[in-house]
Tab-separated table of C-alpha atoms in Angstrom:
chain	number	residue	atom	x	y	z
A	1	UNK	CA	45.943	-205.708	269.310
A	2	UNK	CA	42.923	-203.289	268.864
A	3	UNK	CA	43.204	-199.598	267.755
A	4	UNK	CA	42.111	-197.028	269.936
A	5	UNK	CA	38.502	-195.265	268.732
A	6	UNK	CA	38.805	-192.536	266.625
A	7	UNK	CA	37.404	-190.285	269.083
A	8	UNK	CA	39.902	-190.800	271.149
A	9	UNK	CA	42.570	-190.233	268.897
A	10	UNK	CA	40.722	-187.148	267.939
A	11	UNK	CA	40.878	-185.873	271.633
A	12	UNK	CA	44.252	-186.745	272.376
A	13	UNK	CA	44.770	-184.845	268.722
A	14	UNK	CA	43.194	-182.164	270.022
A	15	UNK	CA	45.177	-181.978	273.819
A	16	UNK	CA	48.097	-182.463	272.050
A	17	UNK	CA	47.440	-178.903	270.088
A	18	UNK	CA	46.562	-176.771	272.990
A	19	UNK	CA	49.839	-174.836	273.738
A	20	UNK	CA	49.285	-175.611	277.826
A	21	UNK	CA	49.638	-179.148	276.977
A	22	UNK	CA	52.887	-178.510	274.775
A	23	UNK	CA	54.260	-176.064	277.363
A	24	UNK	CA	53.657	-178.901	280.065
A	25	UNK	CA	55.562	-181.456	278.070
A	26	UNK	CA	58.534	-179.226	277.415
A	27	UNK	CA	58.982	-178.724	281.145
A	28	UNK	CA	58.594	-182.254	281.872
A	29	UNK	CA	61.078	-182.931	279.193
A	30	UNK	CA	63.531	-180.509	280.903
A	31	UNK	CA	63.188	-182.401	284.047
A	32	UNK	CA	63.546	-185.931	282.259
A	33	UNK	CA	66.949	-184.623	280.590
A	34	UNK	CA	68.192	-183.185	283.951
A	35	UNK	CA	68.021	-186.282	285.893
A	36	UNK	CA	70.379	-188.347	283.958
A	37	UNK	CA	72.619	-185.596	282.499
A	38	UNK	CA	73.131	-183.615	285.608
A	39	UNK	CA	72.229	-186.025	288.142
A	40	UNK	CA	70.605	-183.816	290.867
A	41	UNK	CA	70.498	-186.033	293.830
A	42	UNK	CA	74.095	-187.155	293.485
A	43	UNK	CA	75.342	-183.610	293.328
A	44	UNK	CA	72.715	-182.787	296.105
A	45	UNK	CA	74.577	-184.691	298.284
A	46	UNK	CA	77.904	-183.578	297.620
A	47	UNK	CA	77.061	-180.188	298.044
A	48	UNK	CA	75.283	-180.931	301.414
A	49	UNK	CA	78.187	-183.206	303.019
A	50	UNK	CA	80.324	-180.089	303.262
A	51	UNK	CA	77.664	-178.624	305.815
A	52	UNK	CA	77.284	-179.924	309.392
A	53	UNK	CA	74.270	-182.098	310.792
A	54	UNK	CA	71.388	-183.960	308.773
A	55	UNK	CA	68.855	-181.063	309.101
A	56	UNK	CA	71.184	-178.800	306.512
A	57	UNK	CA	71.431	-181.270	304.193
A	58	UNK	CA	67.595	-181.798	304.041
A	59	UNK	CA	67.094	-178.187	303.763
A	60	UNK	CA	69.633	-177.929	300.578
A	61	UNK	CA	67.611	-180.739	298.909
A	62	UNK	CA	64.140	-179.665	299.454
A	63	UNK	CA	65.355	-175.768	298.434
A	64	UNK	CA	66.681	-177.155	295.160
A	65	UNK	CA	63.616	-178.986	294.615
A	66	UNK	CA	61.021	-176.134	295.306
A	67	UNK	CA	63.178	-173.771	292.918
A	68	UNK	CA	63.172	-176.792	290.200
A	69	UNK	CA	58.821	-176.729	290.678
A	70	UNK	CA	58.691	-173.037	290.016
A	71	UNK	CA	60.987	-173.052	287.380
A	72	UNK	CA	59.009	-176.325	285.402
A	73	UNK	CA	55.606	-174.139	286.866
A	74	UNK	CA	57.035	-171.250	284.678
A	75	UNK	CA	58.285	-173.165	281.594
A	76	UNK	CA	54.142	-174.633	281.878
A	77	UNK	CA	52.707	-170.994	281.808
A	78	UNK	CA	55.245	-169.206	279.733
A	79	UNK	CA	52.660	-168.554	276.911
A	80	UNK	CA	49.543	-167.978	279.744
A	81	UNK	CA	51.589	-164.997	281.757
A	82	UNK	CA	55.423	-164.924	279.954
A	83	UNK	CA	56.486	-161.976	281.427
A	84	UNK	CA	55.593	-162.927	285.523
A	85	UNK	CA	56.645	-166.155	284.305
A	86	UNK	CA	60.545	-164.998	283.193
A	87	UNK	CA	60.488	-163.316	286.607
A	88	UNK	CA	59.858	-166.553	288.526
A	89	UNK	CA	62.147	-168.635	286.284
A	90	UNK	CA	64.950	-166.145	286.763
A	91	UNK	CA	64.320	-166.199	290.540
A	92	UNK	CA	64.263	-170.537	290.225
A	93	UNK	CA	67.909	-170.172	288.453
A	94	UNK	CA	68.964	-168.100	291.029
A	95	UNK	CA	68.283	-170.146	293.897
A	96	UNK	CA	69.663	-173.346	291.887
A	97	UNK	CA	73.013	-171.369	291.416
A	98	UNK	CA	73.245	-170.264	294.987
A	99	UNK	CA	72.776	-173.884	296.496
A	100	UNK	CA	75.221	-175.988	293.877
A	101	UNK	CA	77.365	-173.543	294.386
A	102	UNK	CA	77.170	-171.694	290.833
A	103	UNK	CA	77.037	-175.174	288.727
A	104	UNK	CA	74.232	-174.779	286.445
A	105	UNK	CA	71.801	-177.765	285.177
A	106	UNK	CA	69.746	-177.943	282.284
A	107	UNK	CA	66.516	-176.906	284.570
A	108	UNK	CA	67.936	-173.631	284.156
A	109	UNK	CA	67.348	-173.415	280.756
A	110	UNK	CA	64.190	-172.582	281.649
A	111	UNK	CA	64.813	-168.621	282.024
A	112	UNK	CA	66.358	-168.934	278.399
A	113	UNK	CA	63.094	-170.104	277.290
A	114	UNK	CA	61.034	-167.747	278.925
A	115	UNK	CA	63.264	-165.071	277.265
A	116	UNK	CA	62.363	-166.050	274.073
A	117	UNK	CA	59.015	-166.320	274.649
A	118	UNK	CA	58.527	-163.064	275.827
A	119	UNK	CA	60.411	-162.006	272.789
A	120	UNK	CA	57.884	-163.896	270.505
A	121	UNK	CA	54.596	-162.562	272.345
A	122	UNK	CA	55.291	-159.337	274.049
A	123	UNK	CA	55.616	-155.827	272.327
A	124	UNK	CA	59.713	-155.464	270.998
A	125	UNK	CA	60.407	-152.894	274.009
A	126	UNK	CA	59.211	-155.193	276.686
A	127	UNK	CA	61.565	-157.973	275.283
A	128	UNK	CA	64.560	-155.556	274.728
A	129	UNK	CA	64.286	-154.653	278.340
A	130	UNK	CA	64.115	-157.837	279.757
A	131	UNK	CA	66.785	-158.770	277.816
A	132	UNK	CA	69.152	-155.695	279.066
A	133	UNK	CA	67.854	-156.632	282.495
A	134	UNK	CA	68.880	-160.101	282.643
A	135	UNK	CA	71.811	-159.185	280.668
A	136	UNK	CA	72.902	-156.437	283.657
A	137	UNK	CA	72.062	-159.522	286.138
A	138	UNK	CA	74.465	-161.879	284.468
A	139	UNK	CA	77.663	-159.513	284.424
A	140	UNK	CA	76.703	-158.503	288.276
A	141	UNK	CA	76.753	-162.228	289.370
A	142	UNK	CA	80.008	-163.160	287.288
A	143	UNK	CA	81.981	-159.991	288.664
A	144	UNK	CA	80.704	-160.511	291.940
A	145	UNK	CA	81.452	-164.459	291.859
A	146	UNK	CA	84.893	-163.166	290.325
A	147	UNK	CA	85.950	-160.808	293.095
A	148	UNK	CA	85.314	-163.384	296.022
A	149	UNK	CA	86.812	-166.051	293.846
A	150	UNK	CA	83.708	-168.282	293.055
A	151	UNK	CA	83.543	-168.899	289.545
A	152	UNK	CA	80.961	-170.357	287.264
A	153	UNK	CA	81.794	-173.532	286.681
A	154	UNK	CA	81.440	-175.483	283.196
A	155	UNK	CA	82.385	-171.901	281.377
A	156	UNK	CA	85.890	-172.395	279.363
A	157	UNK	CA	89.181	-171.756	281.029
A	158	UNK	CA	92.468	-171.041	279.810
A	159	UNK	CA	95.720	-172.022	281.200
A	160	UNK	CA	99.444	-170.677	281.451
A	161	UNK	CA	102.315	-173.173	281.446
A	162	UNK	CA	105.724	-171.745	281.935
A	163	UNK	CA	108.687	-174.024	281.796
A	164	UNK	CA	112.419	-173.270	283.380
A	165	UNK	CA	115.312	-174.903	282.408
A	166	UNK	CA	117.811	-175.357	285.474
A	167	UNK	CA	121.701	-175.556	284.185
A	168	UNK	CA	123.018	-175.754	280.560
A	169	UNK	CA	121.554	-178.495	278.036
A	170	UNK	CA	123.720	-181.534	277.466
A	171	UNK	CA	126.485	-181.338	274.281
A	172	UNK	CA	124.907	-183.010	271.592
A	173	UNK	CA	125.448	-186.603	271.226
A	174	UNK	CA	127.372	-186.599	274.746
A	175	UNK	CA	125.411	-188.515	277.675
A	176	UNK	CA	128.227	-187.095	280.343
A	177	UNK	CA	126.676	-185.478	283.169
A	178	UNK	CA	127.944	-181.740	284.287
A	179	UNK	CA	130.108	-181.334	287.300
A	180	UNK	CA	127.311	-179.247	289.078
A	181	UNK	CA	124.597	-181.641	288.760
A	182	UNK	CA	121.872	-183.077	286.466
A	183	UNK	CA	119.956	-181.098	284.458
A	184	UNK	CA	116.203	-180.023	285.548
A	185	UNK	CA	113.218	-178.581	284.420
A	186	UNK	CA	110.745	-176.264	286.849
A	187	UNK	CA	106.937	-176.043	285.072
A	188	UNK	CA	104.727	-173.353	286.173
A	189	UNK	CA	101.043	-173.926	285.222
A	190	UNK	CA	98.147	-171.299	285.861
A	191	UNK	CA	94.646	-172.191	284.959
A	192	UNK	CA	92.311	-169.063	285.328
A	193	UNK	CA	88.845	-167.698	283.881
A	194	UNK	CA	88.181	-164.660	283.347
A	195	UNK	CA	84.715	-163.033	284.610
A	196	UNK	CA	84.136	-161.097	281.077
A	197	UNK	CA	84.188	-164.873	279.454
A	198	UNK	CA	80.988	-165.905	281.552
A	199	UNK	CA	79.665	-162.572	280.565
A	200	UNK	CA	80.418	-163.000	276.767
A	201	UNK	CA	79.102	-166.933	276.708
A	202	UNK	CA	76.245	-166.283	278.901
A	203	UNK	CA	74.990	-162.979	277.184
A	204	UNK	CA	75.651	-164.687	273.733
A	205	UNK	CA	73.078	-167.353	275.117
A	206	UNK	CA	70.454	-164.641	276.359
A	207	UNK	CA	70.888	-162.582	273.014
A	208	UNK	CA	70.625	-165.991	270.714
A	209	UNK	CA	67.633	-166.806	273.135
A	210	UNK	CA	65.899	-163.240	272.557
A	211	UNK	CA	66.803	-163.274	268.490
A	212	UNK	CA	64.971	-166.589	268.217
A	213	UNK	CA	61.916	-165.150	269.595
A	214	UNK	CA	62.186	-161.801	267.957
A	215	UNK	CA	62.353	-163.577	264.339
A	216	UNK	CA	59.334	-166.031	265.456
A	217	UNK	CA	57.265	-162.707	266.511
A	218	UNK	CA	58.181	-161.171	263.565
A	219	UNK	CA	57.256	-164.401	261.508
A	220	UNK	CA	54.281	-164.238	263.237
A	221	UNK	CA	53.326	-160.932	262.323
A	222	UNK	CA	53.990	-161.048	258.748
A	223	UNK	CA	51.817	-164.292	258.749
A	224	UNK	CA	49.204	-162.419	260.460
A	225	UNK	CA	49.040	-159.664	257.846
A	226	UNK	CA	48.856	-162.403	255.237
A	227	UNK	CA	45.898	-163.499	256.749
A	228	UNK	CA	44.588	-160.257	257.228
A	229	UNK	CA	45.178	-159.542	253.455
A	230	UNK	CA	43.479	-162.665	252.325
A	231	UNK	CA	40.730	-162.050	254.466
A	232	UNK	CA	40.440	-158.552	252.997
A	233	UNK	CA	40.478	-160.096	249.626
A	234	UNK	CA	38.289	-162.053	249.992
A	235	UNK	CA	35.685	-159.770	251.559
A	236	UNK	CA	36.491	-157.580	248.413
A	237	UNK	CA	35.590	-160.585	245.871
A	238	UNK	CA	32.220	-161.319	248.050
A	239	UNK	CA	31.083	-157.505	247.828
A	240	UNK	CA	32.541	-157.716	243.980
A	241	UNK	CA	29.947	-160.342	243.639
A	242	UNK	CA	27.389	-158.939	245.886
A	243	UNK	CA	27.300	-155.742	243.694
A	244	UNK	CA	27.343	-157.740	240.487
A	245	UNK	CA	24.533	-159.418	241.564
A	246	UNK	CA	22.848	-156.640	242.249
A	247	UNK	CA	23.652	-155.038	238.868
A	248	UNK	CA	22.291	-157.716	236.991
A	249	UNK	CA	19.153	-158.327	239.362
A	250	UNK	CA	18.499	-154.291	238.386
A	251	UNK	CA	18.968	-154.839	234.806
A	252	UNK	CA	16.740	-157.809	234.532
A	253	UNK	CA	14.199	-156.128	236.650
A	254	UNK	CA	14.360	-153.205	234.458
A	255	UNK	CA	14.069	-155.693	231.321
A	256	UNK	CA	11.012	-157.288	232.880
A	257	UNK	CA	9.522	-154.150	233.548
A	258	UNK	CA	9.726	-152.698	230.166
A	259	UNK	CA	8.767	-156.168	228.614
A	260	UNK	CA	5.692	-156.920	230.939
A	261	UNK	CA	4.265	-153.161	231.393
A	262	UNK	CA	4.246	-152.604	227.300
A	263	UNK	CA	3.150	-155.623	226.332
A	264	UNK	CA	0.292	-155.887	229.531
A	265	UNK	CA	-1.015	-152.136	228.250
A	266	UNK	CA	-1.205	-153.141	224.723
A	267	UNK	CA	-3.367	-156.434	225.941
A	268	UNK	CA	-5.274	-154.421	228.439
A	269	UNK	CA	-6.025	-151.761	225.039
A	270	UNK	CA	-6.984	-154.476	222.568
A	271	UNK	CA	-9.223	-156.306	224.910
A	272	UNK	CA	-10.992	-153.028	226.035
A	273	UNK	CA	-11.955	-152.461	222.196
A	274	UNK	CA	-12.500	-156.611	221.280
A	275	UNK	CA	-15.096	-156.187	224.458
A	276	UNK	CA	-16.642	-153.048	222.815
A	277	UNK	CA	-17.160	-154.682	219.551
A	278	UNK	CA	-17.824	-157.896	220.148
A	279	UNK	CA	-21.493	-157.245	219.389
A	280	UNK	CA	-21.563	-155.195	216.698
A	281	UNK	CA	-18.141	-155.668	214.757
A	282	UNK	CA	-16.834	-158.790	215.140
A	283	UNK	CA	-14.231	-158.584	212.500
A	284	UNK	CA	-12.636	-156.040	214.403
A	285	UNK	CA	-12.969	-158.361	217.713
A	286	UNK	CA	-11.508	-160.652	215.923
A	287	UNK	CA	-8.333	-158.563	214.754
A	288	UNK	CA	-7.769	-156.948	218.492
A	289	UNK	CA	-7.738	-160.589	219.506
A	290	UNK	CA	-5.130	-161.337	216.867
A	291	UNK	CA	-3.629	-158.671	218.379
A	292	UNK	CA	-3.522	-159.845	221.930
A	293	UNK	CA	-2.153	-163.168	221.211
A	294	UNK	CA	0.645	-161.927	219.030
A	295	UNK	CA	1.437	-159.420	221.736
A	296	UNK	CA	1.589	-162.158	224.457
A	297	UNK	CA	3.892	-164.174	222.056
A	298	UNK	CA	5.998	-161.414	222.100
A	299	UNK	CA	6.182	-160.639	225.697
A	300	UNK	CA	6.675	-164.060	226.729
A	301	UNK	CA	9.716	-164.109	224.275
A	302	UNK	CA	11.350	-160.837	225.356
A	303	UNK	CA	10.847	-162.233	229.476
A	304	UNK	CA	12.136	-165.245	228.245
A	305	UNK	CA	15.331	-163.581	226.835
A	306	UNK	CA	15.587	-161.373	229.736
A	307	UNK	CA	15.510	-164.891	232.135
A	308	UNK	CA	18.041	-166.544	229.956
A	309	UNK	CA	20.828	-164.058	231.964
A	310	UNK	CA	19.774	-166.126	234.842
A	311	UNK	CA	20.886	-169.764	233.091
A	312	UNK	CA	16.799	-170.847	233.293
A	313	UNK	CA	15.983	-170.450	229.605
A	314	UNK	CA	18.264	-171.857	226.770
A	315	UNK	CA	17.316	-169.393	224.064
A	316	UNK	CA	19.844	-166.687	225.093
A	317	UNK	CA	20.710	-166.473	220.989
A	318	UNK	CA	17.887	-164.704	220.080
A	319	UNK	CA	18.820	-161.336	219.135
A	320	UNK	CA	17.857	-158.572	221.547
A	321	UNK	CA	15.437	-155.598	219.950
A	322	UNK	CA	16.813	-152.247	218.783
A	323	UNK	CA	15.730	-149.284	216.815
A	324	UNK	CA	15.277	-151.208	213.503
A	325	UNK	CA	12.419	-152.790	215.416
A	326	UNK	CA	10.650	-149.646	215.993
A	327	UNK	CA	8.239	-150.125	212.603
A	328	UNK	CA	6.829	-152.963	214.154
A	329	UNK	CA	6.719	-151.730	217.691
A	330	UNK	CA	4.660	-148.931	216.202
A	331	UNK	CA	2.638	-150.800	214.590
A	332	UNK	CA	1.384	-152.576	217.489
A	333	UNK	CA	0.738	-149.084	219.244
A	334	UNK	CA	-1.050	-147.974	216.505
A	335	UNK	CA	-3.739	-151.063	216.500
A	336	UNK	CA	-4.482	-150.283	219.969
A	337	UNK	CA	-6.135	-146.453	218.392
A	338	UNK	CA	-2.901	-144.565	219.732
A	339	UNK	CA	-1.529	-142.613	216.355
A	340	UNK	CA	1.863	-142.608	216.607
A	341	UNK	CA	4.602	-140.482	213.732
A	342	UNK	CA	7.989	-141.439	213.631
A	343	UNK	CA	10.599	-139.459	211.721
A	344	UNK	CA	14.251	-140.368	211.326
A	345	UNK	CA	17.111	-137.729	211.179
A	346	UNK	CA	20.506	-137.891	209.788
A	347	UNK	CA	22.004	-141.686	208.780
A	348	UNK	CA	20.853	-144.500	210.378
A	349	UNK	CA	24.301	-146.584	211.581
A	350	UNK	CA	25.148	-149.496	213.367
A	351	UNK	CA	24.928	-149.036	216.956
A	352	UNK	CA	26.399	-150.830	220.054
A	353	UNK	CA	23.990	-153.830	221.193
A	354	UNK	CA	23.811	-151.947	224.697
A	355	UNK	CA	22.987	-148.580	223.294
A	356	UNK	CA	20.663	-150.025	220.634
A	357	UNK	CA	18.550	-151.912	223.183
A	358	UNK	CA	18.663	-149.022	225.884
A	359	UNK	CA	17.193	-146.559	222.722
A	360	UNK	CA	14.636	-149.475	221.994
A	361	UNK	CA	13.514	-149.712	225.569
A	362	UNK	CA	13.237	-146.117	226.319
A	363	UNK	CA	10.948	-145.497	223.192
A	364	UNK	CA	8.881	-148.427	224.263
A	365	UNK	CA	8.643	-147.225	227.832
A	366	UNK	CA	7.600	-143.725	226.598
A	367	UNK	CA	4.782	-145.124	224.190
A	368	UNK	CA	3.735	-147.440	227.247
A	369	UNK	CA	3.338	-144.103	229.752
A	370	UNK	CA	1.236	-142.477	226.592
A	371	UNK	CA	-1.113	-145.158	226.016
A	372	UNK	CA	-1.643	-145.546	230.244
A	373	UNK	CA	-1.494	-141.948	230.927
A	374	UNK	CA	-1.970	-139.964	228.053
A	375	UNK	CA	-5.849	-139.934	227.561
A	376	UNK	CA	-8.385	-141.178	224.698
A	377	UNK	CA	-7.327	-139.467	221.366
A	378	UNK	CA	-3.852	-138.848	222.359
A	379	UNK	CA	-1.450	-139.004	219.889
A	380	UNK	CA	2.418	-139.298	219.675
A	381	UNK	CA	5.709	-138.362	217.888
A	382	UNK	CA	8.923	-139.695	217.735
A	383	UNK	CA	12.471	-138.343	216.684
A	384	UNK	CA	15.561	-139.959	216.600
A	385	UNK	CA	18.327	-138.321	215.227
A	386	UNK	CA	21.755	-139.837	214.583
A	387	UNK	CA	24.937	-138.266	214.753
A	388	UNK	CA	28.395	-138.979	214.628
A	389	UNK	CA	29.239	-139.129	218.214
A	390	UNK	CA	25.432	-139.998	219.846
A	391	UNK	CA	21.986	-140.889	219.159
A	392	UNK	CA	19.231	-138.436	220.440
A	393	UNK	CA	15.513	-139.655	220.964
A	394	UNK	CA	12.637	-137.435	221.739
A	395	UNK	CA	8.844	-138.730	222.416
A	396	UNK	CA	6.412	-136.531	222.804
A	397	UNK	CA	2.174	-136.428	223.100
A	398	UNK	CA	-0.232	-134.092	223.144
A	399	UNK	CA	-2.463	-135.787	225.972
A	400	UNK	CA	-3.203	-134.928	229.083
A	401	UNK	CA	-0.253	-133.260	231.321
A	402	UNK	CA	0.523	-133.541	234.681
A	403	UNK	CA	0.808	-130.023	236.213
A	404	UNK	CA	3.886	-131.122	238.626
A	405	UNK	CA	6.983	-131.982	236.873
A	406	UNK	CA	8.397	-135.158	237.912
A	407	UNK	CA	11.176	-135.976	239.922
A	408	UNK	CA	12.906	-138.952	238.461
A	409	UNK	CA	14.596	-139.872	241.598
A	410	UNK	CA	12.246	-139.596	243.684
A	411	UNK	CA	9.270	-140.886	241.882
A	412	UNK	CA	7.768	-144.221	242.551
A	413	UNK	CA	7.025	-145.711	239.193
A	414	UNK	CA	9.758	-147.866	237.949
A	415	UNK	CA	9.393	-147.130	234.335
A	416	UNK	CA	10.652	-143.353	234.441
A	417	UNK	CA	13.617	-144.565	236.890
A	418	UNK	CA	14.305	-147.366	234.699
A	419	UNK	CA	14.451	-145.336	231.763
A	420	UNK	CA	16.889	-143.381	233.779
A	421	UNK	CA	18.868	-145.780	235.403
A	422	UNK	CA	19.936	-146.959	231.475
A	423	UNK	CA	20.370	-143.682	229.960
A	424	UNK	CA	23.042	-142.984	232.965
A	425	UNK	CA	24.506	-146.323	232.908
A	426	UNK	CA	25.714	-145.409	229.264
A	427	UNK	CA	26.822	-142.160	230.041
A	428	UNK	CA	24.044	-140.303	228.708
A	429	UNK	CA	20.849	-137.966	229.814
A	430	UNK	CA	17.389	-138.241	230.377
A	431	UNK	CA	14.748	-135.588	230.443
A	432	UNK	CA	11.173	-136.446	231.399
A	433	UNK	CA	8.859	-133.386	231.823
A	434	UNK	CA	5.461	-132.325	231.140
A	435	UNK	CA	5.192	-129.958	228.053
A	436	UNK	CA	3.809	-126.357	228.115
A	437	UNK	CA	1.138	-126.446	225.744
A	438	UNK	CA	-0.259	-130.069	227.037
A	439	UNK	CA	1.082	-133.556	226.995
A	440	UNK	CA	4.629	-134.911	227.734
A	441	UNK	CA	7.912	-135.058	226.574
A	442	UNK	CA	10.672	-137.412	227.115
A	443	UNK	CA	14.221	-136.674	225.355
A	444	UNK	CA	17.430	-138.829	226.090
A	445	UNK	CA	20.824	-138.380	224.479
A	446	UNK	CA	23.156	-141.709	224.551
A	447	UNK	CA	26.533	-141.300	223.331
A	448	UNK	CA	28.033	-144.023	221.023
A	449	UNK	CA	31.513	-143.220	221.583
A	450	UNK	CA	32.963	-143.003	225.073
A	451	UNK	CA	33.955	-140.142	226.491
A	452	UNK	CA	31.426	-138.257	224.173
A	453	UNK	CA	28.893	-137.906	227.691
């Protein structure tokens, strides 16, 4: 026997998962169970035999099957239009009970199924109203049937049996018959059904159906909330990842800018000096070229360290620069012809790596700006002040100063903006402004301990 193709199986599974297909299967199942259990054909023959003429028998059969078709259609469309289909099924069940002299069948469970569906898919107030309306109909039907003597068949009954003894009982061990005749018993048997028992039984069935549907609705709502919470957490995780990527990107951008800008500024200045001294002072040209080579190598090493955070270079073990490397930085700047003086105040102490690196980059960027914008013959002074809670930096030059104050947040240059971002990330303060007597001043204050900003 050949197996069906996978596409056919996948299509069958997709159809089986559709709500309309599942509800239609439930409706067919009710009919399939009703035929052998209730035998509606024989039941219709028995009921219609009481009427006169064959037309009445056919009319009863057609009316029952039409009501059955509406009930099954209501079950098949229960999740598409739950509340209207509840009304359709209720009318169909009422027609069944009227045609079969109040004999319920399996198909009549459609109204119970629809009540559970309404409790599952509709608002709580709507489902409670539907339960109250159906309970009221059941009560009126049971009470009205009891009033005219037509009880609902299939409901539990109770019987009362009363035995009357006629004549004296015979003597113990004596088999003689009394003179007045044999002893006889009169038995009175009474069977009755209370209308309230039908109300209680059918009302309990309706209440159980409503409770099942309401529980399913609460479970669906809970699962929906869990799904929404999971989506929110996933969205928050993605946002945090995006923010982390943006922060890392900004950090790498600042590192690359500081490294490339400073290194290229030194290389350009040294190349200009080498070109000017090429014909008359070859020794100075050779020294300038050596400085260019050294600066280029250092810049490439710093760039590799910056890119190591992305996993592209394997030399992340290389130590990051700090204030201890300021003398080497100043030597490279002095070789370009810019005099630089360094003054240390306080006792140098070990700084956190982030503070040490940021302080070095601030001084480096400030010196880069001096070489680029201060003009020929400008000199720079650097003051590093160590204290218990912070380290203060000051870089000033006596070159050409801009006449308008620089606004860090609106400037298009990346240098000052990068310094400002570094310092504020550590909780410090940065001031960059022209000096009144000429030149430019950069001051930074970096807290060494948290809570001292």
